[in-house]
Amino acid sequence: MPDPRPIAILGGTGPAGMGLALRWARVGETVILGSRDAQRAKEAAEKIKQKTGSESRVSGMENSAACAAADLLVLTVPFEGQAALLKQLKPAIRAGSILIDATVALAASVGGRASRTLGVWQGSAAQQAAELVPKGVSVVAAFHNLSAELLNGDEDLDCDVIVCSDDANAIHVCRALAARIPGVRAIDGGKLENARVLEQITALLIGLNIRHKGHGGIRITGLPPEAYR
Amino acid sequence: MPDPRPIAILGGTGPAGMGLALRWARVGETVILGSRDAQRAKEAAEKIKQKTGSESRVSGMENSAACAAADLLVLTVPFEGQAALLKQLKPAIRAGSILIDATVALAASVGGRASRTLGVWQGSAAQQAAELVPKGVSVVAAFHNLSAELLNGDEDLDCDVIVCSDDANAIHVCRALAARIPGVRAIDGGKLENARVLEQITALLIGLNIRHKGHGGIRITGLPPEAYR
C-alpha cells in the first residue's frame, strides 16, 4: 500500500532522483520532485508522467516548496552540493520530518575519481546531513547502492537497500519505502554511523562498473528471513 | 582442477583459516596450516583430515616453515597480529610468492567493537601488508567477507569474493582459488587500494550478524557474466 504521505525528492531531477521517483510513482506513491528551478522540476515530473500515466501523482516544485509540502524527504544530490542545500533548506524543513540521505562523498566531487571517496569529518555524508538539519528531524541513510540506470528502466531490481538511522521509526518508514521498489529488499543496518560503509560500497560498485561494464548492486546473504521483511 | 602448488595458510588455526583449509582440502588442494606453534598446526591439520579423509593433503607447520614450503600464502590473523607476524616472516617468505591478505582492521583489535574499523595509515590492512612483505612478493586482498562459521560447515556458500591487487596475475591465481570454494564467485575488484572497502564491508556484516543473528555475506549483482567467471 502506498504511504499516504507525499515523498519529496530534493535535488530530484538528477538520474538517481528521477529513478526513485519513477519507481515510486509506478506503485502509486505521491512524489514531489524538488529542484533549484521550479520549472525544471515541473518538466521532470511531466517526463515521469509520460512513463507512468497522467493519473500518477507526480509534481515538481522548487526545493523549499517541496520541503514545505512533505515530511518524507529524500536527498539525491552530489556531495559537493549537499551541505549548501541543507543549509539553504533548513528554515523550510518541517519539524518531525524524516530526511533520507543518499549522498556519497565521491572524490569526483573535487575532481577526483568516482571510484574513490573523500573522508568526511563526521564519518559519513549522512552524519554530516544529521548535523545540518533542524532539531527534531531524523536522518536516515539509504539508497546509495541502487544503480540510477537500472532505477530508470523497467526491470525489477536485483539489489538490497541497507537502511541506517538512529531513529528506529525512521528506519521502519524508510524500509517500507525501499520495499515498494520491485526486487528490492530493505535491511535494517543499525545506527546512522554505519552509513560510512554504505557510502564506501558505492565507490566500490562504481569501480566494478567501470572495470566490468555493468550496473553493479549488492545483495546481503545469510541473514534470517525476518531481516529482509 | 587443484592448483599444483601448496597453499600455506598463515595463522591458519583460527576459525577463518580452518574454514578455508577445510574447503580447499575437500576439493583436493594441498594445504599447509601455519601456526606459531608447530604442534598446534599439526593437530589442526589432523582435525581437518578427520572431516576430509586421510588421503587429503593437509599438513601443519610453524609459520616460517610453511612460508618456506609454499609460494601461495594466505594470511588469516587478527589485525593486531598482522604487522608483527609479517615482520617476523619476512626472511622466510620466498621471492615471487603471492600473499593473500584477509585481515580486517576491526576496532575489536584495540578493545573496541567488531562492527567498527580502525583507520590504517596506508589505507587498508592489505596495503599495510604490501609495505611489510619482501620485494617481489605480490599482495592480494580477498576472503574478508566469507563467514568463518559457514566455511567450517558443509553447505555451499552463497557469497562472492572480491579480489584486489596491483598484480593482475596474482588476481588471476587468487580468483581461481576462491572459485574452488563451492558457491563462491570470484570478482576482479581492481587495485589493492580498493581493499579498504572490502575490509569495511566486514565490519558492516558483523554489525548485521549481531543485529539479525545471521552469518551475512555479499553477492554482487548487475555485472556481465564474464565478470563472475
Short mmCIF file of C-alpha atoms in Angstrom, two decimals:
data_model
loop_
_atom_site.label_atom_id
_atom_site.label_comp_id
_atom_site.label_asym_id
_atom_site.label_seq_id
_atom_site.Cartn_x
_atom_site.Cartn_y
_atom_site.Cartn_z
CA MET A 1 0.00 0.00 0.00
CA PRO A 2 1.23 3.48 -0.83
CA ASP A 3 2.33 5.68 2.05
CA PRO A 4 -0.37 8.35 2.39
CA ARG A 5 2.34 10.98 2.78
CA PRO A 6 3.97 12.60 -0.23
CA ILE A 7 7.66 11.85 -0.77
CA ALA A 8 9.70 14.91 -1.70
CA ILE A 9 12.89 14.09 -3.61
CA LEU A 10 15.22 17.06 -3.16
CA GLY A 11 17.66 17.59 -6.00
CA GLY A 12 15.36 15.10 -7.63
CA THR A 13 15.92 15.92 -11.29
CA GLY A 14 19.21 14.02 -11.50
CA PRO A 15 19.34 10.35 -12.58
CA ALA A 16 19.06 8.86 -9.08
CA GLY A 17 16.16 11.11 -8.06
CA MET A 18 14.34 10.56 -11.32
CA GLY A 19 14.78 6.81 -11.00
CA LEU A 20 13.39 6.69 -7.46
CA ALA A 21 10.51 8.96 -8.47
CA LEU A 22 9.67 6.73 -11.42
CA ARG A 23 9.64 3.59 -9.30
CA TRP A 24 7.53 5.12 -6.55
CA ALA A 25 5.11 6.82 -8.95
CA ARG A 26 4.56 3.49 -10.69
CA VAL A 27 3.33 1.88 -7.49
CA GLY A 28 1.03 4.73 -6.58
CA GLU A 29 3.13 6.83 -4.22
CA THR A 30 2.73 10.59 -4.25
CA VAL A 31 6.04 12.07 -5.34
CA ILE A 32 7.23 15.68 -5.39
CA LEU A 33 10.35 16.32 -7.40
CA GLY A 34 12.36 19.17 -5.94
CA SER A 35 14.85 21.28 -7.84
CA ARG A 36 16.52 24.68 -7.52
CA ASP A 37 14.44 25.62 -10.56
CA ALA A 38 10.68 25.07 -10.22
CA GLN A 39 10.23 24.97 -13.99
CA ARG A 40 12.87 22.27 -14.35
CA ALA A 41 11.17 20.27 -11.59
CA LYS A 42 7.80 20.52 -13.34
CA GLU A 43 9.30 19.36 -16.63
CA ALA A 44 10.97 16.42 -14.89
CA ALA A 45 7.62 15.49 -13.29
CA GLU A 46 6.00 15.57 -16.73
CA LYS A 47 8.71 13.25 -18.08
CA ILE A 48 7.88 10.74 -15.40
CA LYS A 49 4.17 11.02 -16.01
CA GLN A 50 4.77 10.22 -19.66
CA LYS A 51 6.01 6.83 -18.43
CA THR A 52 3.63 6.24 -15.53
CA GLY A 53 0.42 7.72 -16.91
CA SER A 54 -1.37 11.01 -16.36
CA GLU A 55 -3.23 9.78 -13.27
CA SER A 56 0.01 9.17 -11.38
CA ARG A 57 0.75 11.59 -8.58
CA VAL A 58 4.00 13.30 -9.52
CA SER A 59 4.59 17.02 -9.33
CA GLY A 60 7.57 19.35 -9.44
CA MET A 61 8.43 22.25 -7.13
CA GLU A 62 11.34 24.38 -6.04
CA ASN A 63 13.21 22.53 -3.24
CA SER A 64 11.96 24.75 -0.37
CA ALA A 65 8.37 24.42 -1.51
CA ALA A 66 8.85 20.66 -1.72
CA CYS A 67 10.06 20.61 1.91
CA ALA A 68 7.04 22.64 2.97
CA ALA A 69 4.72 20.21 1.22
CA ALA A 70 6.14 16.96 2.60
CA ASP A 71 7.71 15.43 5.67
CA LEU A 72 9.27 12.46 3.91
CA LEU A 73 12.33 13.92 2.24
CA VAL A 74 14.88 12.11 0.09
CA LEU A 75 18.14 13.86 -0.73
CA THR A 76 19.81 12.85 -4.00
CA VAL A 77 22.44 15.45 -4.77
CA PRO A 78 26.14 15.18 -5.49
CA PHE A 79 28.24 15.54 -2.33
CA GLU A 80 29.56 18.95 -3.39
CA GLY A 81 26.01 20.31 -3.22
CA GLN A 82 24.80 18.55 -0.06
CA ALA A 83 25.83 20.92 2.74
CA ALA A 84 24.92 24.11 0.92
CA LEU A 85 21.48 22.76 0.00
CA LEU A 86 20.74 21.60 3.55
CA LYS A 87 21.78 24.99 4.97
CA GLN A 88 19.53 26.71 2.48
CA LEU A 89 16.59 24.41 3.21
CA LYS A 90 16.93 24.45 6.99
CA PRO A 91 14.13 27.01 7.51
CA ALA A 92 11.85 25.07 5.14
CA ILE A 93 12.25 21.59 6.57
CA ARG A 94 9.31 20.81 8.86
CA ALA A 95 9.82 19.59 12.40
CA GLY A 96 9.24 15.84 12.60
CA SER A 97 10.37 15.26 9.02
CA ILE A 98 12.38 12.24 8.00
CA LEU A 99 15.30 13.07 5.71
CA ILE A 100 16.63 10.08 3.77
CA ASP A 101 20.13 10.87 2.59
CA ALA A 102 21.65 9.01 -0.34
CA THR A 103 24.73 11.19 -0.66
CA VAL A 104 28.13 9.63 -1.28
CA ALA A 105 31.32 11.64 -0.78
CA LEU A 106 32.92 10.55 -4.03
CA ALA A 107 36.30 12.04 -4.85
CA ALA A 108 34.69 13.07 -8.14
CA SER A 109 33.17 15.94 -6.12
CA VAL A 110 36.61 17.58 -6.08
CA GLY A 111 37.78 16.47 -9.49
CA GLY A 112 39.00 13.01 -8.39
CA ARG A 113 37.72 9.56 -9.24
CA ALA A 114 34.19 8.30 -8.70
CA SER A 115 35.68 5.01 -7.52
CA ARG A 116 37.30 6.73 -4.53
CA THR A 117 35.78 8.52 -1.56
CA LEU A 118 36.69 11.58 0.44
CA GLY A 119 36.98 11.45 4.21
CA VAL A 120 34.10 13.28 5.87
CA TRP A 121 34.87 14.76 9.27
CA GLN A 122 31.62 13.46 10.79
CA GLY A 123 32.30 9.95 9.45
CA SER A 124 29.92 9.96 6.51
CA ALA A 125 27.88 12.26 4.32
CA ALA A 126 24.76 11.12 6.18
CA GLN A 127 26.25 12.13 9.52
CA GLN A 128 27.14 15.50 8.02
CA ALA A 129 23.49 15.81 6.99
CA ALA A 130 22.42 15.00 10.55
CA GLU A 131 24.43 17.98 11.77
CA LEU A 132 22.79 20.32 9.30
CA VAL A 133 19.08 19.52 9.62
CA PRO A 134 16.85 21.28 12.14
CA LYS A 135 16.37 19.67 15.55
CA GLY A 136 13.66 17.02 15.59
CA VAL A 137 14.39 15.89 12.03
CA SER A 138 15.55 12.27 11.73
CA VAL A 139 18.21 11.47 9.18
CA VAL A 140 18.29 8.07 7.52
CA ALA A 141 20.98 6.77 5.17
CA ALA A 142 19.73 4.61 2.30
CA PHE A 143 19.52 4.14 -1.48
CA HIS A 144 23.24 4.71 -2.13
CA ASN A 145 23.70 1.48 -3.98
CA LEU A 146 20.84 1.31 -6.44
CA SER A 147 22.04 1.89 -9.99
CA ALA A 148 20.37 5.03 -11.36
CA GLU A 149 20.40 3.44 -14.80
CA LEU A 150 18.50 0.39 -13.57
CA LEU A 151 16.09 2.51 -11.50
CA ASN A 152 15.21 4.39 -14.67
CA GLY A 153 14.48 1.14 -16.50
CA ASP A 154 11.57 -1.29 -16.41
CA GLU A 155 13.09 -4.43 -14.93
CA ASP A 156 12.81 -5.45 -11.29
CA LEU A 157 15.97 -4.58 -9.42
CA ASP A 158 18.27 -7.25 -8.01
CA CYS A 159 19.56 -5.27 -5.05
CA ASP A 160 19.16 -4.86 -1.32
CA VAL A 161 18.89 -1.49 0.37
CA ILE A 162 20.56 -1.22 3.77
CA VAL A 163 18.91 1.42 5.93
CA CYS A 164 20.76 3.15 8.78
CA SER A 165 19.46 5.66 11.29
CA ASP A 166 19.50 6.45 14.98
CA ASP A 167 15.68 6.65 14.85
CA ALA A 168 14.05 3.23 14.76
CA ASN A 169 10.76 4.62 13.47
CA ALA A 170 12.54 6.38 10.60
CA ILE A 171 14.24 3.10 9.70
CA HIS A 172 10.81 1.46 9.64
CA VAL A 173 9.34 4.14 7.34
CA CYS A 174 12.34 4.06 5.00
CA ARG A 175 12.40 0.27 4.80
CA ALA A 176 8.76 0.32 3.75
CA LEU A 177 9.53 2.89 1.02
CA ALA A 178 12.51 0.87 -0.21
CA ALA A 179 10.48 -2.32 -0.32
CA ARG A 180 7.99 -0.58 -2.65
CA ILE A 181 10.65 -0.74 -5.38
CA PRO A 182 10.21 -4.07 -7.20
CA GLY A 183 13.01 -6.52 -6.41
CA VAL A 184 14.40 -4.52 -3.51
CA ARG A 185 14.69 -5.97 -0.02
CA ALA A 186 15.25 -3.45 2.76
CA ILE A 187 17.51 -4.37 5.67
CA ASP A 188 17.88 -2.57 9.00
CA GLY A 189 21.57 -1.63 9.07
CA GLY A 190 21.59 -0.11 12.54
CA LYS A 191 22.93 3.27 13.60
CA LEU A 192 23.50 6.19 11.24
CA GLU A 193 27.26 5.92 11.80
CA ASN A 194 27.20 2.72 9.72
CA ALA A 195 26.31 4.87 6.70
CA ARG A 196 30.03 5.29 6.08
CA VAL A 197 30.26 1.71 4.88
CA LEU A 198 27.20 2.04 2.64
CA GLU A 199 28.78 5.11 1.08
CA GLN A 200 32.11 3.32 0.53
CA ILE A 201 30.30 0.45 -1.17
CA THR A 202 29.06 2.89 -3.82
CA ALA A 203 32.64 3.74 -4.74
CA LEU A 204 33.48 0.04 -4.95
CA LEU A 205 30.47 -0.60 -7.21
CA ILE A 206 31.39 2.33 -9.44
CA GLY A 207 34.88 0.84 -9.79
CA LEU A 208 33.37 -2.56 -10.65
CA ASN A 209 31.03 -0.91 -13.16
CA ILE A 210 33.94 0.80 -14.92
CA ARG A 211 36.06 -2.36 -14.89
CA HIS A 212 33.37 -4.82 -15.95
CA LYS A 213 30.95 -2.53 -17.82
CA GLY A 214 27.96 -3.33 -15.63
CA HIS A 215 25.40 -1.81 -13.29
CA GLY A 216 26.53 -3.33 -10.02
CA GLY A 217 24.43 -3.72 -6.92
CA ILE A 218 24.66 -5.79 -3.76
CA ARG A 219 22.64 -8.48 -2.10
CA ILE A 220 23.19 -9.44 1.51
CA THR A 221 23.08 -13.19 2.07
CA GLY A 222 22.95 -15.33 5.17
CA LEU A 223 20.52 -13.38 7.33
CA PRO A 224 17.32 -14.94 8.67
CA PRO A 225 14.16 -14.31 6.58
CA GLU A 226 12.76 -11.74 9.00
CA ALA A 227 15.76 -9.46 8.37
CA TYR A 228 14.60 -8.99 4.78
CA ARG A 229 10.96 -8.28 5.55
CA MET B 1 41.46 -28.81 -11.09
CA PRO B 2 43.56 -28.32 -7.97
CA ASP B 3 46.42 -25.85 -8.13
CA PRO B 4 49.60 -27.97 -8.15
CA ARG B 5 51.15 -25.57 -5.64
CA PRO B 6 50.55 -25.95 -1.92
CA ILE B 7 48.58 -23.20 -0.20
CA ALA B 8 50.05 -22.12 3.13
CA ILE B 9 47.51 -20.54 5.47
CA LEU B 10 49.48 -18.45 7.96
CA GLY B 11 47.85 -18.05 11.32
CA GLY B 12 45.69 -20.80 9.94
CA THR B 13 44.45 -22.44 13.11
CA GLY B 14 41.79 -19.77 13.75
CA PRO B 15 38.20 -20.17 12.51
CA ALA B 16 38.75 -18.40 9.15
CA GLY B 17 41.95 -20.27 8.34
CA MET B 18 40.46 -23.62 9.36
CA GLY B 19 37.39 -22.95 7.23
CA LEU B 20 39.39 -22.11 4.12
CA ALA B 21 41.65 -25.11 4.70
CA LEU B 22 38.65 -27.41 5.02
CA ARG B 23 37.07 -26.15 1.81
CA TRP B 24 40.28 -26.39 -0.17
CA ALA B 25 41.27 -29.78 1.24
CA ARG B 26 37.85 -31.13 0.27
CA VAL B 27 38.40 -30.30 -3.39
CA GLY B 28 41.91 -31.77 -3.49
CA GLU B 29 44.12 -28.75 -2.89
CA THR B 30 47.34 -29.20 -0.93
CA VAL B 31 47.05 -27.12 2.22
CA ILE B 32 49.65 -26.27 4.85
CA LEU B 33 48.29 -24.84 8.07
CA GLY B 34 50.76 -22.45 9.64
CA SER B 35 50.84 -21.50 13.31
CA ARG B 36 53.30 -20.05 15.80
CA ASP B 37 53.25 -23.50 17.37
CA ALA B 38 54.10 -26.39 15.04
CA GLN B 39 52.35 -28.88 17.31
CA ARG B 40 49.14 -26.84 17.29
CA ALA B 41 49.33 -26.64 13.49
CA LYS B 42 49.70 -30.42 13.19
CA GLU B 43 46.73 -31.00 15.48
CA ALA B 44 44.63 -28.57 13.45
CA ALA B 45 45.61 -30.38 10.26
CA GLU B 46 44.53 -33.67 11.84
CA LYS B 47 41.15 -32.16 12.73
CA ILE B 48 40.59 -31.24 9.12
CA LYS B 49 41.65 -34.66 7.91
CA GLN B 50 39.05 -36.20 10.20
CA LYS B 51 36.48 -34.39 8.05
CA THR B 52 38.09 -34.71 4.63
CA GLY B 53 39.62 -38.18 4.82
CA SER B 54 43.12 -39.45 5.50
CA GLU B 55 44.15 -39.20 1.85
CA SER B 56 43.58 -35.43 1.75
CA ARG B 57 46.70 -33.30 1.59
CA VAL B 58 46.69 -31.20 4.74
CA SER B 59 49.67 -30.70 6.99
CA GLY B 60 50.65 -28.37 9.81
CA MET B 61 53.90 -26.43 10.31
CA GLU B 62 55.31 -23.48 12.16
CA ASN B 63 54.55 -20.32 10.12
CA SER B 64 58.12 -19.79 8.83
CA ALA B 65 58.40 -23.38 7.70
CA ALA B 66 55.05 -23.01 5.94
CA CYS B 67 56.39 -19.95 4.06
CA ALA B 68 59.47 -21.90 3.03
CA ALA B 69 57.30 -24.74 1.73
CA ALA B 70 54.85 -22.69 -0.35
CA ASP B 71 54.60 -19.61 -2.52
CA LEU B 72 50.84 -19.24 -2.25
CA LEU B 73 50.32 -17.70 1.16
CA VAL B 74 47.03 -16.77 2.82
CA LEU B 75 47.12 -14.57 5.91
CA THR B 76 44.21 -15.03 8.34
CA VAL B 77 45.22 -13.33 11.58
CA PRO B 78 43.54 -10.68 13.69
CA PHE B 79 44.72 -7.16 12.75
CA GLU B 80 46.64 -6.79 16.00
CA GLY B 81 48.90 -9.65 14.97
CA GLN B 82 49.33 -8.83 11.28
CA ALA B 83 52.31 -6.47 11.20
CA ALA B 84 54.36 -8.33 13.78
CA LEU B 85 53.83 -11.65 12.01
CA LEU B 86 54.80 -10.23 8.62
CA LYS B 87 57.94 -8.66 10.06
CA GLN B 88 58.87 -11.96 11.64
CA LEU B 89 58.18 -13.93 8.44
CA LYS B 90 59.92 -11.51 6.08
CA PRO B 91 63.12 -13.61 5.82
CA ALA B 92 61.08 -16.78 5.25
CA ILE B 93 58.74 -15.54 2.50
CA ARG B 94 60.09 -16.64 -0.87
CA ALA B 95 60.62 -14.19 -3.73
CA GLY B 96 57.78 -14.47 -6.23
CA SER B 97 55.27 -15.53 -3.60
CA ILE B 98 51.67 -14.37 -3.64
CA LEU B 99 50.39 -13.28 -0.24
CA ILE B 100 46.60 -13.19 0.03
CA ASP B 101 45.65 -10.97 2.94
CA ALA B 102 42.25 -11.35 4.61
CA THR B 103 42.97 -9.03 7.52
CA VAL B 104 40.38 -6.52 8.68
CA ALA B 105 41.33 -3.67 10.99
CA LEU B 106 38.41 -4.14 13.35
CA ALA B 107 38.23 -1.85 16.34
CA ALA B 108 37.99 -5.06 18.38
CA SER B 109 41.77 -5.24 17.91
CA VAL B 110 42.13 -2.42 20.43
CA GLY B 111 39.22 -3.36 22.66
CA GLY B 112 36.53 -1.64 20.57
CA ARG B 113 33.65 -3.08 18.60
CA ALA B 114 33.93 -5.65 15.84
CA SER B 115 31.33 -3.67 13.89
CA ARG B 116 33.70 -0.70 13.62
CA THR B 117 37.05 -0.34 11.90
CA LEU B 118 40.26 1.46 12.70
CA GLY B 119 41.86 3.82 10.23
CA VAL B 120 45.03 2.33 8.77
CA TRP B 121 47.65 4.85 7.68
CA GLN B 122 48.27 3.09 4.36
CA GLY B 123 44.54 2.95 3.59
CA SER B 124 43.83 -0.67 4.47
CA ALA B 125 45.30 -3.65 6.26
CA ALA B 126 46.18 -5.14 2.87
CA GLN B 127 48.17 -2.06 1.90
CA GLN B 128 49.96 -2.26 5.23
CA ALA B 129 50.82 -5.87 4.35
CA ALA B 130 52.17 -4.72 0.98
CA GLU B 131 54.62 -2.45 2.80
CA LEU B 132 55.85 -5.27 5.00
CA VAL B 133 56.45 -8.13 2.56
CA PRO B 134 59.80 -8.60 0.79
CA LYS B 135 60.24 -7.04 -2.65
CA GLY B 136 58.88 -9.17 -5.45
CA VAL B 137 56.02 -10.53 -3.34
CA SER B 138 52.55 -9.65 -4.63
CA VAL B 139 49.86 -8.86 -2.09
CA VAL B 140 46.23 -9.65 -2.85
CA ALA B 141 43.22 -8.71 -0.71
CA ALA B 142 40.44 -11.30 -0.59
CA PHE B 143 38.31 -13.59 1.60
CA HIS B 144 37.35 -10.90 4.14
CA ASN B 145 33.65 -11.47 3.79
CA LEU B 146 33.20 -15.23 3.98
CA SER B 147 31.64 -16.25 7.26
CA ALA B 148 34.08 -18.48 9.15
CA GLU B 149 31.12 -20.36 10.59
CA LEU B 150 29.74 -21.15 7.13
CA LEU B 151 33.20 -22.03 5.79
CA ASN B 152 33.52 -24.60 8.56
CA GLY B 153 30.18 -26.15 7.59
CA ASP B 154 29.10 -28.44 4.79
CA GLU B 155 26.73 -26.27 2.74
CA ASP B 156 27.74 -24.41 -0.41
CA LEU B 157 28.38 -20.77 0.33
CA ASP B 158 26.15 -18.01 -1.03
CA CYS B 159 28.83 -15.32 -1.29
CA ASP B 160 31.08 -13.55 -3.77
CA VAL B 161 34.75 -12.92 -3.12
CA ILE B 162 36.09 -9.63 -4.48
CA VAL B 163 39.79 -9.85 -5.22
CA CYS B 164 42.02 -6.77 -5.28
CA SER B 165 45.69 -6.49 -6.19
CA ASP B 166 48.09 -4.40 -8.23
CA ASP B 167 49.35 -7.64 -9.84
CA ALA B 168 46.96 -8.93 -12.50
CA ASN B 169 48.47 -12.42 -12.40
CA ALA B 170 48.03 -12.61 -8.64
CA ILE B 171 44.36 -11.64 -9.05
CA HIS B 172 44.02 -14.45 -11.57
CA VAL B 173 45.57 -17.03 -9.22
CA CYS B 174 43.50 -15.87 -6.26
CA ARG B 175 40.25 -15.82 -8.23
CA ALA B 176 40.89 -19.44 -9.23
CA LEU B 177 41.46 -20.39 -5.58
CA ALA B 178 38.33 -18.59 -4.47
CA ALA B 179 36.24 -20.24 -7.15
CA ARG B 180 37.30 -23.65 -5.79
CA ILE B 181 35.07 -22.99 -2.79
CA PRO B 182 31.58 -24.31 -3.62
CA GLY B 183 29.12 -21.48 -4.21
CA VAL B 184 31.73 -18.73 -4.37
CA ARG B 185 32.10 -16.49 -7.40
CA ALA B 186 35.36 -14.53 -7.58
CA ILE B 187 35.30 -11.00 -8.99
CA ASP B 188 38.26 -8.86 -10.04
CA GLY B 189 37.97 -5.80 -7.82
CA GLY B 190 40.90 -3.87 -9.28
CA LYS B 191 43.78 -2.25 -7.43
CA LEU B 192 44.89 -3.19 -3.93
CA GLU B 193 43.82 0.24 -2.67
CA ASN B 194 40.20 -0.89 -3.09
CA ALA B 195 40.80 -3.39 -0.26
CA ARG B 196 39.75 -0.67 2.17
CA VAL B 197 36.14 -1.07 1.09
CA LEU B 198 36.26 -4.88 1.31
CA GLU B 199 37.57 -4.52 4.85
CA GLN B 200 34.84 -2.03 5.79
CA ILE B 201 32.19 -4.41 4.46
CA THR B 202 33.31 -6.99 7.03
CA ALA B 203 32.52 -4.57 9.84
CA LEU B 204 29.09 -3.90 8.30
CA LEU B 205 28.40 -7.64 8.02
CA ILE B 206 29.48 -8.21 11.62
CA GLY B 207 27.04 -5.49 12.66
CA LEU B 208 24.27 -7.13 10.61
CA ASN B 209 25.12 -10.52 12.13
CA ILE B 210 24.83 -9.14 15.65
CA ARG B 211 21.61 -7.28 14.85
CA HIS B 212 19.87 -10.04 12.92
CA LYS B 213 21.57 -13.18 14.31
CA GLY B 214 22.86 -14.38 10.94
CA HIS B 215 26.01 -15.22 9.01
CA GLY B 216 25.98 -12.42 6.48
CA GLY B 217 27.77 -12.39 3.18
CA ILE B 218 27.51 -10.37 -0.01
CA ARG B 219 26.67 -11.04 -3.62
CA ILE B 220 27.43 -8.52 -6.32
CA THR B 221 24.63 -8.21 -8.87
CA GLY B 222 24.38 -6.50 -12.23
CA LEU B 223 27.77 -7.34 -13.75
CA PRO B 224 28.07 -9.18 -17.06
CA PRO B 225 28.54 -12.99 -16.79
CA GLU B 226 32.25 -12.87 -17.66
CA ALA B 227 32.93 -10.80 -14.52
CA TYR B 228 31.93 -13.77 -12.37
CA ARG B 229 33.98 -16.39 -14.21
#
